Short mmCIF file of C-alpha atoms and ligand atoms in Angstrom, two decimals:
data_model
loop_
_atom_site.label_atom_id
_atom_site.label_comp_id
_atom_site.label_asym_id
_atom_site.label_seq_id
_atom_site.Cartn_x
_atom_site.Cartn_y
_atom_site.Cartn_z
CA PRO A 1 61.64 63.41 126.04
CA PHE A 2 64.97 64.49 124.48
CA PRO A 3 67.02 67.39 125.83
CA THR A 4 66.53 70.33 123.47
CA SER A 5 70.26 71.02 123.29
CA ILE A 6 70.90 67.87 121.27
CA PRO A 7 71.40 68.74 117.57
CA VAL A 8 68.49 67.71 115.38
CA PRO A 9 70.14 64.84 113.46
CA PHE A 10 71.19 63.25 116.72
CA THR A 11 67.70 63.59 118.13
CA ALA A 12 66.28 61.86 115.10
CA ARG A 13 68.82 59.07 115.27
CA PHE A 14 68.18 58.57 118.93
CA ASP A 15 64.55 57.67 118.37
CA SER A 16 64.35 54.25 119.98
CA GLN A 17 62.18 53.14 117.08
CA ILE A 18 65.07 53.74 114.69
CA ILE A 19 67.54 51.94 116.89
CA SER A 20 65.31 48.93 117.29
CA ASN A 21 64.40 48.85 113.59
CA LEU A 22 67.87 47.61 112.86
CA ILE A 23 68.58 46.68 109.31
CA ASP A 24 67.16 43.32 108.27
CA LEU A 25 70.10 41.27 107.11
CA SER A 26 68.28 38.01 106.59
CA HIS A 27 68.85 38.24 102.82
CA THR A 28 72.60 37.97 103.38
CA LYS A 29 72.29 34.42 104.64
CA VAL A 30 71.86 31.34 102.51
CA SER A 31 69.06 29.76 104.51
CA GLN A 32 68.71 26.03 104.92
CA SER A 33 65.20 25.99 103.45
CA GLU A 34 66.03 28.19 100.45
CA THR A 35 68.40 25.67 98.98
CA GLN A 36 67.00 22.51 100.40
CA ASP A 37 65.58 19.69 98.43
CA THR A 38 62.75 18.41 100.64
CA ASP A 39 64.13 14.86 100.49
CA LEU A 40 67.46 15.90 101.97
CA PRO A 41 68.30 16.23 105.65
CA PRO A 42 69.22 19.79 106.77
CA HIS A 43 72.45 21.00 105.19
CA TYR A 44 74.18 22.00 108.41
CA PRO A 45 74.44 19.64 111.38
CA ASN A 46 73.76 20.64 114.98
CA SER A 47 77.28 20.30 116.32
CA TRP A 48 80.50 21.95 117.35
CA ILE A 49 82.00 22.77 113.97
CA PRO A 50 85.69 23.52 113.35
CA VAL A 51 85.89 26.82 111.49
CA LEU A 52 89.55 27.82 111.76
CA GLU A 53 92.93 26.39 112.74
CA SER A 54 94.42 28.17 115.74
CA ARG A 55 97.70 28.95 113.99
CA ASN A 56 95.81 30.91 111.33
CA ILE A 57 94.68 33.73 113.61
CA ARG A 58 97.20 35.78 115.57
CA VAL A 59 96.67 38.12 118.51
CA ASN A 60 94.75 41.25 117.42
CA GLU A 61 94.00 39.68 114.05
CA MET A 62 90.51 39.71 112.56
CA LYS A 63 89.38 37.23 109.90
CA THR A 64 86.23 36.86 107.88
CA LEU A 65 84.86 33.34 107.62
CA THR A 66 82.24 32.04 105.21
CA VAL A 67 80.62 29.09 106.94
CA PHE A 68 77.06 27.68 107.10
CA GLY A 69 76.22 30.00 104.18
CA GLN A 70 76.93 33.02 106.38
CA GLU A 71 79.66 35.58 106.79
CA LEU A 72 81.23 35.60 110.25
CA VAL A 73 84.18 37.43 111.70
CA ALA A 74 86.73 35.87 114.05
CA TYR A 75 88.91 37.99 116.28
CA ARG A 76 91.74 37.02 118.65
CA SER A 77 92.03 39.54 121.46
CA GLN A 78 95.13 40.66 123.33
CA SER A 79 94.30 38.07 126.00
CA GLY A 80 94.48 35.34 123.33
CA ARG A 81 90.76 34.58 123.40
CA VAL A 82 89.03 34.04 120.05
CA SER A 83 85.53 35.43 119.53
CA VAL A 84 83.34 34.75 116.52
CA LEU A 85 80.61 37.24 115.61
CA ASP A 86 78.25 37.82 112.71
CA ALA A 87 80.20 39.82 110.15
CA TYR A 88 77.44 42.25 109.19
CA CYS A 89 76.86 45.26 111.41
CA PRO A 90 73.25 45.54 112.64
CA HIS A 91 73.32 49.28 111.87
CA LEU A 92 73.69 49.55 108.08
CA GLY A 93 75.18 46.19 107.25
CA ALA A 94 78.90 46.91 106.79
CA ASN A 95 81.15 43.85 106.93
CA ILE A 96 83.04 44.35 110.18
CA GLY A 97 85.72 41.93 109.05
CA VAL A 98 86.75 44.39 106.34
CA GLY A 99 88.46 47.23 108.17
CA GLY A 100 86.87 46.65 111.58
CA MET A 101 89.07 47.33 114.58
CA ALA A 102 89.60 45.88 118.00
CA VAL A 103 89.16 48.55 120.69
CA LYS A 104 88.68 48.78 124.44
CA GLU A 105 85.49 50.44 125.55
CA CYS A 106 84.30 50.67 129.15
CA GLY A 107 87.35 48.53 129.98
CA GLU A 108 86.12 45.66 127.82
CA GLU A 109 87.28 44.13 124.56
CA CYS A 110 85.14 45.33 121.68
CA ILE A 111 84.99 45.39 117.91
CA ARG A 112 84.38 48.69 116.16
CA CYS A 113 82.53 48.78 112.84
CA PRO A 114 84.53 50.60 110.14
CA PHE A 115 81.47 52.39 108.72
CA HIS A 116 80.06 54.60 111.52
CA GLY A 117 82.05 53.28 114.45
CA TRP A 118 79.35 51.45 116.35
CA THR A 119 81.25 49.40 118.90
CA PHE A 120 80.23 45.93 120.10
CA ARG A 121 81.40 44.05 123.18
CA VAL A 122 82.91 40.72 122.06
CA THR A 123 81.61 38.76 125.03
CA ASP A 124 77.91 39.24 124.25
CA GLY A 125 77.75 41.45 121.15
CA LEU A 126 76.07 44.37 122.94
CA CYS A 127 76.61 47.76 121.30
CA VAL A 128 78.34 49.85 123.94
CA LYS A 129 79.10 52.92 121.90
CA ILE A 130 77.67 54.92 119.03
CA PRO A 131 80.31 57.63 118.49
CA GLN A 132 77.85 60.21 117.12
CA LEU A 133 75.82 59.91 120.32
CA ASN A 134 78.75 59.77 122.66
CA ILE A 135 77.85 62.94 124.51
CA VAL A 136 74.39 61.59 125.31
CA ILE A 137 75.62 58.18 126.36
CA LYS A 138 78.31 59.61 128.57
CA SER A 139 75.92 62.04 130.27
CA LYS A 140 73.65 59.08 131.08
CA LEU A 141 70.57 61.07 130.12
CA LEU A 142 68.91 58.16 128.47
CA TYR A 143 70.99 55.07 128.86
CA THR A 144 73.65 53.85 131.19
CA GLU A 145 77.13 54.64 130.03
CA CYS A 146 77.86 51.19 128.66
CA GLU A 147 74.53 49.94 127.37
CA ILE A 148 72.49 50.93 124.36
CA PRO A 149 69.46 48.66 124.43
CA THR A 150 68.49 46.53 121.42
CA ALA A 151 71.61 47.16 119.31
CA ARG A 152 73.42 43.86 119.40
CA ILE A 153 75.43 41.67 117.06
CA LYS A 154 75.29 37.89 117.30
CA VAL A 155 78.22 36.30 119.13
CA TRP A 156 78.68 32.62 118.35
CA GLN A 157 79.59 30.20 121.12
CA THR A 158 83.22 29.36 120.57
CA ILE A 159 85.74 26.89 122.00
CA GLU A 160 89.43 26.69 121.15
CA LEU A 161 90.77 23.19 121.72
CA ASN A 162 93.23 20.87 119.98
CA LYS A 163 94.66 23.88 118.07
CA THR A 164 91.25 24.32 116.48
CA ILE A 165 88.52 26.94 116.83
CA PHE A 166 85.05 25.43 117.05
CA VAL A 167 81.74 27.25 116.72
CA TRP A 168 78.49 25.78 118.03
CA TYR A 169 75.88 25.58 115.28
CA HIS A 170 72.27 24.67 116.07
CA SER A 171 69.35 25.12 113.70
CA ASP A 172 67.03 26.02 116.62
CA SER A 173 69.65 28.08 118.46
CA SER A 174 69.76 25.55 121.32
CA SER A 175 72.78 25.63 123.62
CA PRO A 176 75.54 23.00 123.41
CA HIS A 177 74.83 19.78 125.27
CA TRP A 178 78.35 18.36 124.88
CA ASP A 179 81.90 19.66 124.49
CA PRO A 180 84.73 18.65 122.17
CA ILE A 181 87.27 16.25 123.71
CA GLU A 182 90.81 17.32 124.49
CA ILE A 183 93.58 15.37 122.77
CA GLN A 184 96.24 15.87 125.42
CA GLU A 185 99.25 15.18 123.19
CA ILE A 186 98.13 17.94 120.82
CA GLU A 187 96.92 20.41 123.40
CA ARG A 188 100.09 20.05 125.51
CA ASN A 189 102.50 20.07 122.55
CA VAL A 190 103.73 16.50 123.10
CA TRP A 191 103.02 15.80 119.42
CA ARG A 192 104.27 18.16 116.74
CA TYR A 193 102.31 19.53 113.82
CA GLU A 194 103.67 18.03 110.60
CA GLY A 195 101.41 19.45 107.91
CA ARG A 196 97.95 19.53 106.41
CA THR A 197 95.89 18.91 103.31
CA GLU A 198 92.74 20.77 102.31
CA HIS A 199 90.02 19.78 99.86
CA ILE A 200 86.63 21.15 98.86
CA ILE A 201 84.02 18.43 98.59
CA ASN A 202 80.76 19.09 96.78
CA CYS A 203 78.27 16.75 98.42
CA HIS A 204 75.68 16.82 101.17
CA PHE A 205 77.45 17.24 104.51
CA GLN A 206 76.05 13.97 105.88
CA GLU A 207 77.76 11.93 103.15
CA ILE A 208 81.14 12.61 104.77
CA PRO A 209 80.61 11.07 108.24
CA GLU A 210 78.58 8.27 106.63
CA ASN A 211 81.55 7.50 104.38
CA GLY A 212 83.85 7.51 107.41
CA ALA A 213 81.74 4.84 109.09
CA ASP A 214 81.55 2.75 105.91
CA GLY A 215 84.31 0.24 106.59
CA GLN A 216 83.22 -1.96 103.69
CA HIS A 217 84.35 0.43 100.95
CA ILE A 218 87.91 0.61 102.26
CA GLN A 219 89.02 -2.84 101.15
CA GLU A 220 87.36 -2.35 97.76
CA LEU A 221 88.53 1.16 96.98
CA HIS A 222 91.75 1.69 98.94
CA THR A 223 93.52 -1.60 98.34
CA PRO A 224 96.61 -0.56 96.38
CA ALA A 225 99.36 1.42 98.01
CA VAL A 226 98.43 4.91 99.12
CA MET A 227 100.76 6.42 96.51
CA SER A 228 98.48 5.34 93.67
CA GLY A 229 95.48 7.29 94.95
CA ASN A 230 91.96 5.95 94.50
CA VAL A 231 92.26 4.44 91.04
CA LEU A 232 88.80 3.87 89.64
CA ASN A 233 89.73 2.99 86.05
CA LYS A 234 91.50 -0.23 86.81
CA SER A 235 94.27 -0.84 84.31
CA THR A 236 96.97 -3.43 83.75
CA PHE A 237 99.34 -1.19 85.66
CA TYR A 238 96.85 -1.06 88.54
CA ASP A 239 96.51 -4.85 88.58
CA LEU A 240 100.29 -5.16 88.67
CA LEU A 241 100.55 -2.60 91.45
CA CYS A 242 97.94 -4.51 93.47
CA LYS A 243 99.99 -7.69 93.18
CA VAL A 244 103.21 -6.05 94.31
CA LEU A 245 102.14 -3.43 96.81
CA LYS A 246 98.96 -3.79 98.78
CA HIS A 247 97.01 -2.48 101.71
CA GLU A 248 95.01 -4.86 103.83
CA TRP A 249 92.36 -3.28 105.99
CA GLU A 250 90.34 -4.55 108.90
CA SER A 251 87.82 -2.23 110.47
CA LYS A 252 85.14 -2.31 113.11
CA TRP A 253 82.73 0.51 113.90
CA TRP A 254 80.59 0.98 117.01
CA PRO A 255 78.71 3.87 118.67
CA SER A 256 79.86 5.09 122.06
CA ALA A 257 77.75 3.55 124.84
CA THR A 258 77.84 6.70 126.95
CA SER A 259 78.09 9.65 124.52
CA PRO A 260 75.56 9.64 121.69
CA HIS A 261 77.57 12.27 119.77
CA ILE A 262 80.63 9.98 119.55
CA SER A 263 81.23 6.94 117.39
CA GLN A 264 84.36 4.85 117.29
CA MET A 265 86.22 2.70 114.83
CA SER A 266 89.25 0.49 115.10
CA LEU A 267 91.23 0.12 111.91
CA ASN A 268 94.20 -2.11 111.27
CA VAL A 269 96.17 -1.55 108.09
CA LYS A 270 98.97 -3.74 106.78
CA ASN A 271 101.19 -2.36 104.02
CA LYS A 272 102.44 -5.39 102.11
CA LEU A 273 105.16 -5.80 99.49
CA PHE A 274 105.06 -9.15 97.63
CA GLY A 275 102.83 -10.43 100.44
CA TYR A 276 105.23 -9.49 103.25
CA THR A 277 104.09 -6.93 105.81
CA LEU A 278 106.41 -3.92 105.78
CA LEU A 279 104.40 -1.66 108.02
CA GLU A 280 101.39 -2.37 110.23
CA ILE A 281 99.48 0.47 111.83
CA GLU A 282 96.64 0.39 114.35
CA PHE A 283 94.23 3.33 114.14
CA THR A 284 91.82 4.24 116.92
CA ILE A 285 89.28 6.58 115.39
CA ARG A 286 86.73 8.77 117.12
CA GLN A 287 84.08 10.79 115.31
CA ILE A 288 83.21 13.54 117.78
CA GLY A 289 80.03 15.29 116.75
CA ALA A 290 79.31 15.66 113.07
CA ALA A 291 82.36 17.57 111.93
CA PHE A 292 85.50 16.45 113.79
CA VAL A 293 87.35 13.15 113.63
CA VAL A 294 90.48 12.14 115.52
CA LEU A 295 92.43 9.24 114.01
CA GLN A 296 95.13 8.24 116.48
CA TYR A 297 97.70 5.80 115.15
CA LYS A 298 100.48 3.61 116.44
CA THR A 299 102.77 1.32 114.47
CA VAL A 300 102.77 -2.30 115.59
CA ASP A 301 106.56 -2.51 115.11
CA PHE A 302 109.35 0.10 115.11
CA GLY A 303 108.82 0.83 118.79
CA GLY A 304 105.22 1.97 118.37
CA ILE A 305 105.53 5.29 116.51
CA SER A 306 102.46 7.35 117.39
CA GLY A 307 100.58 10.39 116.21
CA ALA A 308 97.17 11.47 114.95
CA PHE A 309 95.31 12.73 111.95
CA ILE A 310 92.78 15.42 112.79
CA GLN A 311 89.98 15.67 110.28
CA SER A 312 87.95 18.89 110.34
CA ILE A 313 84.90 19.24 108.13
CA THR A 314 83.42 22.68 107.70
CA PRO A 315 80.14 23.12 105.81
CA LEU A 316 80.63 26.29 103.77
CA ALA A 317 77.31 26.38 101.93
CA PRO A 318 74.69 23.78 100.99
CA ASN A 319 76.48 20.81 99.38
CA ARG A 320 79.87 22.48 99.67
CA ASN A 321 82.29 21.44 102.40
CA ARG A 322 85.92 22.05 103.26
CA ILE A 323 87.79 19.07 104.62
CA VAL A 324 91.15 19.60 106.30
CA HIS A 325 93.48 16.85 107.49
CA GLN A 326 96.21 17.91 109.90
CA ILE A 327 98.80 15.47 111.10
CA TYR A 328 100.51 15.55 114.49
CA SER A 329 103.33 13.20 115.36
CA GLU A 330 105.62 12.24 118.20
CA ALA A 331 108.76 14.38 118.13
CA THR A 332 111.20 11.82 116.71
CA LEU A 333 112.82 11.48 113.32
CA TRP A 334 110.87 8.28 112.59
CA GLY A 335 107.69 9.94 113.78
CA LYS A 336 108.28 12.83 111.42
CA LEU A 337 109.06 10.55 108.46
CA LEU A 338 105.98 8.42 109.05
CA ALA A 339 103.81 11.54 109.37
CA LYS A 340 105.09 12.91 106.06
CA PHE A 341 104.48 9.53 104.39
CA LEU A 342 100.91 9.29 105.73
CA LEU A 343 100.20 12.89 104.77
CA TYR A 344 101.50 12.23 101.26
CA GLY A 345 99.17 9.24 101.06
CA GLU A 346 96.26 11.32 102.29
S1 FES B 401 77.20 50.08 109.44
FE1 FES B 401 77.09 51.86 110.57
S2 FES B 401 78.27 51.42 112.27
FE2 FES B 401 78.28 49.61 111.19
FE1 FE2 B 402 87.42 6.46 101.66
#
């Protein structure tokens, strides 16, 4: 069925069988079952999962991400929109995040693979151009100008909210049935970003939200002042510290009555020196989905200084998670000082 004027190599490559027999990249993924002890729940939760902080990807920048045991590539287009795609090209498996380029094709934003130039539309991952076949595509002999059937790269559903880029993960590829919640003070720049901490935690993902809901351990483990860390080998110095400088915690946890993916906690913490309260803070905490927690705080005194910790948990691989705390605070000197103090404690 091919026009005889097409050079032989192009004819061979245009065989629809070849195009649809795209390279099998399943070996590049760390599958849930491969690494899973049968007694454990799945390693990655079905949830919106924060994968990147907004400030870490500029316009026209491309970044590779290793999350859920897979390589993905994030790209912020000229319009400011972030797209997240599988990193490996469905042609011969090049990592598009390494040398890939943002291009416009057929008037649409696309990503071009650095290996042979196959070009994928960022909205749905469809391959809209194979440079070696350009003449055929443009002459519309076989396919419409902008569509090469079956060649497609996976585009992950993505939301950018609260200065965070979320990707929807679902083990059965189901669509999202809820959306992340907007924190207006962050989204509208009422609160200022005051810093972050990042840790890698080697445990099953589920341990982290379960620990967050475990109010009982707080009084036991986090009693001394935040500056001392979580001292497990209690020493004379620790005992002395506990007498002088102390945290008192009161917490209550309850699931949201209307949104099954949200749970809430109220937490009151009193920082005491020789038994006198120096600083009392009320936290209102919301766990939104499996991987995102907003801890809004307000001091009881000092005119009610307010701000929030944002906790983002990203499963990187089975039993390996990145946990990032970012702090946002009201734009006052006292707000800034309190934020730095809380971040230091964190
Ligand atoms: S590997 Fe050939 S175009 Fe991507
Ligand atoms: Fe804790």
